[in-house]
GROMACS .gro file of C-alpha atoms in nm:
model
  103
    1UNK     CA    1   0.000   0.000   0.000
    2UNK     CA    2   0.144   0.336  -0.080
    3UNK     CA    3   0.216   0.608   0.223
    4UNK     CA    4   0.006   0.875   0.249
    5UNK     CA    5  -0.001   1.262   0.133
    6UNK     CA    6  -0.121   1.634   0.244
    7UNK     CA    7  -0.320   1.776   0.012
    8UNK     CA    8  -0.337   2.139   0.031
    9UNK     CA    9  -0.623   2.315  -0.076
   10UNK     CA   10  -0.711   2.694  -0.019
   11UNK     CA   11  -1.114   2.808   0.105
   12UNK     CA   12  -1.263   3.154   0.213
   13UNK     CA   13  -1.259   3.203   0.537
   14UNK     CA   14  -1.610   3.218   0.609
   15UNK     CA   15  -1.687   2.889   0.383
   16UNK     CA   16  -1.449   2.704   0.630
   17UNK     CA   17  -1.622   2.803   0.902
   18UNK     CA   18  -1.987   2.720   0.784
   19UNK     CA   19  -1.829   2.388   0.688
   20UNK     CA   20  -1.643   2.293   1.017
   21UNK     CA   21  -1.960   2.386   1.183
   22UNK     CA   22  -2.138   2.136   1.015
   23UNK     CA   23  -1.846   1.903   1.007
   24UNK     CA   24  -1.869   1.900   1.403
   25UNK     CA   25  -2.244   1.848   1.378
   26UNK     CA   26  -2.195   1.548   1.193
   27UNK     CA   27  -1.946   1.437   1.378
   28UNK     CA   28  -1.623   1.410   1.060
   29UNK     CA   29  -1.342   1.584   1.005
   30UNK     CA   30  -1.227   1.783   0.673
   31UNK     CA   31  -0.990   1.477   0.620
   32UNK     CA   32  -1.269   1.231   0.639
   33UNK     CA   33  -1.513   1.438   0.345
   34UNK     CA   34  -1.192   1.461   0.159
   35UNK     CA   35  -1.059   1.134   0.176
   36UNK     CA   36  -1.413   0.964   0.090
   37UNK     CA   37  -1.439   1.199  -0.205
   38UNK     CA   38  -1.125   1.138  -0.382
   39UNK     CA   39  -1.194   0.775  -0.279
   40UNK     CA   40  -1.545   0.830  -0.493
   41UNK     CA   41  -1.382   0.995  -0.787
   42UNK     CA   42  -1.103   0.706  -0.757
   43UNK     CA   43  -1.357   0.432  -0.771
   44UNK     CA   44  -1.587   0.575  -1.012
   45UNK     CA   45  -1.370   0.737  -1.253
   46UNK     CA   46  -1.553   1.062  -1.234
   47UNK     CA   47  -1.598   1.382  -1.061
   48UNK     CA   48  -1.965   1.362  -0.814
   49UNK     CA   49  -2.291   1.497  -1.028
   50UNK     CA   50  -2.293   1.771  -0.715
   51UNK     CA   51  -1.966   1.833  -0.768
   52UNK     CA   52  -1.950   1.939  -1.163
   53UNK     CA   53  -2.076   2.227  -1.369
   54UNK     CA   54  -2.390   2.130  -1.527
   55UNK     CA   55  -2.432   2.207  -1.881
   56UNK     CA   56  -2.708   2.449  -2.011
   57UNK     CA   57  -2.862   2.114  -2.230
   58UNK     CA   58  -2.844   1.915  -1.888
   59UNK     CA   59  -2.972   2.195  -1.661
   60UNK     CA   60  -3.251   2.239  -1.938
   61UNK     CA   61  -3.291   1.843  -1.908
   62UNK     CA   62  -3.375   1.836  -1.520
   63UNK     CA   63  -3.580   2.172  -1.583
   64UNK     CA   64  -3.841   1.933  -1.792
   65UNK     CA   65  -3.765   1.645  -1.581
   66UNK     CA   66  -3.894   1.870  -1.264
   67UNK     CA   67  -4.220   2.023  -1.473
   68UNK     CA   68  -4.287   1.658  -1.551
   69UNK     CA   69  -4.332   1.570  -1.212
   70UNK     CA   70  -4.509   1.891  -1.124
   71UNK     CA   71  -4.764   1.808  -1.370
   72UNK     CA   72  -4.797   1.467  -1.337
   73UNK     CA   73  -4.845   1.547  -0.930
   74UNK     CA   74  -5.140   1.834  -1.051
   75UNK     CA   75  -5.296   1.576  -1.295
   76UNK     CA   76  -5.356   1.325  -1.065
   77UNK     CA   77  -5.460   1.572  -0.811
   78UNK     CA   78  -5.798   1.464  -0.876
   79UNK     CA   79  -5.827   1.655  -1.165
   80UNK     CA   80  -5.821   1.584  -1.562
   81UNK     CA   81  -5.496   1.726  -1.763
   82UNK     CA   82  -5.752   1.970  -1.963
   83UNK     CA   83  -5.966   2.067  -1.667
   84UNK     CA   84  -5.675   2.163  -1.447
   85UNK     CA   85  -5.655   2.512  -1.382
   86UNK     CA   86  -5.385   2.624  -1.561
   87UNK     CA   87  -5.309   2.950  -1.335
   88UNK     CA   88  -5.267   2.739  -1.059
   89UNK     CA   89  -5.048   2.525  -1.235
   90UNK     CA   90  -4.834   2.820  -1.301
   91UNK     CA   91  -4.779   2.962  -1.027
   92UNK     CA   92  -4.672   2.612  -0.900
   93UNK     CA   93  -4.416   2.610  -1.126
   94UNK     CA   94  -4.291   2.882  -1.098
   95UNK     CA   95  -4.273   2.858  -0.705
   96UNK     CA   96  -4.107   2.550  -0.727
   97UNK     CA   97  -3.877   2.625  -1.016
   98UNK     CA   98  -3.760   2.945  -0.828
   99UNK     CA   99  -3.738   2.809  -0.496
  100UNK     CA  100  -3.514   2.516  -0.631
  101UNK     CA  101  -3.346   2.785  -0.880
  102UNK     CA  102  -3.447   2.680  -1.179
  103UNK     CA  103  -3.540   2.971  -1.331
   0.00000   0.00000   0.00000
């Protein structure tokens, strides 16, 4: 097995501290959340879906993917596809597409 390395990395100031905090909630260290994500990348061959830049094709992707769901949820909400208000529908969308930052 091959010795182990420090890996350097540099984060603002504030971002550390929002991180540790939660680190110590949770009960891990930075080394730990490091460690099991290079281990990830390592075993997977990739970088984490969280992790990279989406694309604007991919972003546009999960965008339908979400207003799928949305209507498929309103649909079966008791009422029919054509009979559902569509203001209502709307403003669901665009609640939920903001609040998850879609938009």
């Amino acid at each position: 097995m091959a010795g182990t390395v420090i890996v350097n990395a540099k984060v603002d100031s504030y971002l550390k501290e929002r991180v540790d905090a939660i680190l110590k909630r949770e009960n891990k260290s930075a080394s730990e959340v490091i460690k099991a994500t290079w281990e990830e990348i390592a075993r997977t061959g990739d970088i984490p879906r969280s992790l990279r830049e989406e694309t604007e094709a991919e972003k546009q992707k999960r965008r339908e993917e979400r207003l799928r769901v949305l209507e498929s949820a309103v649909c079966h909400s008791g009422a029919h596809h054509e009979d559902a208000n569509r203001d209502v529908r709307e403003i669901m969308t665009d609640i939920l597409l903001e609040r998850y930052g879609y938009v």
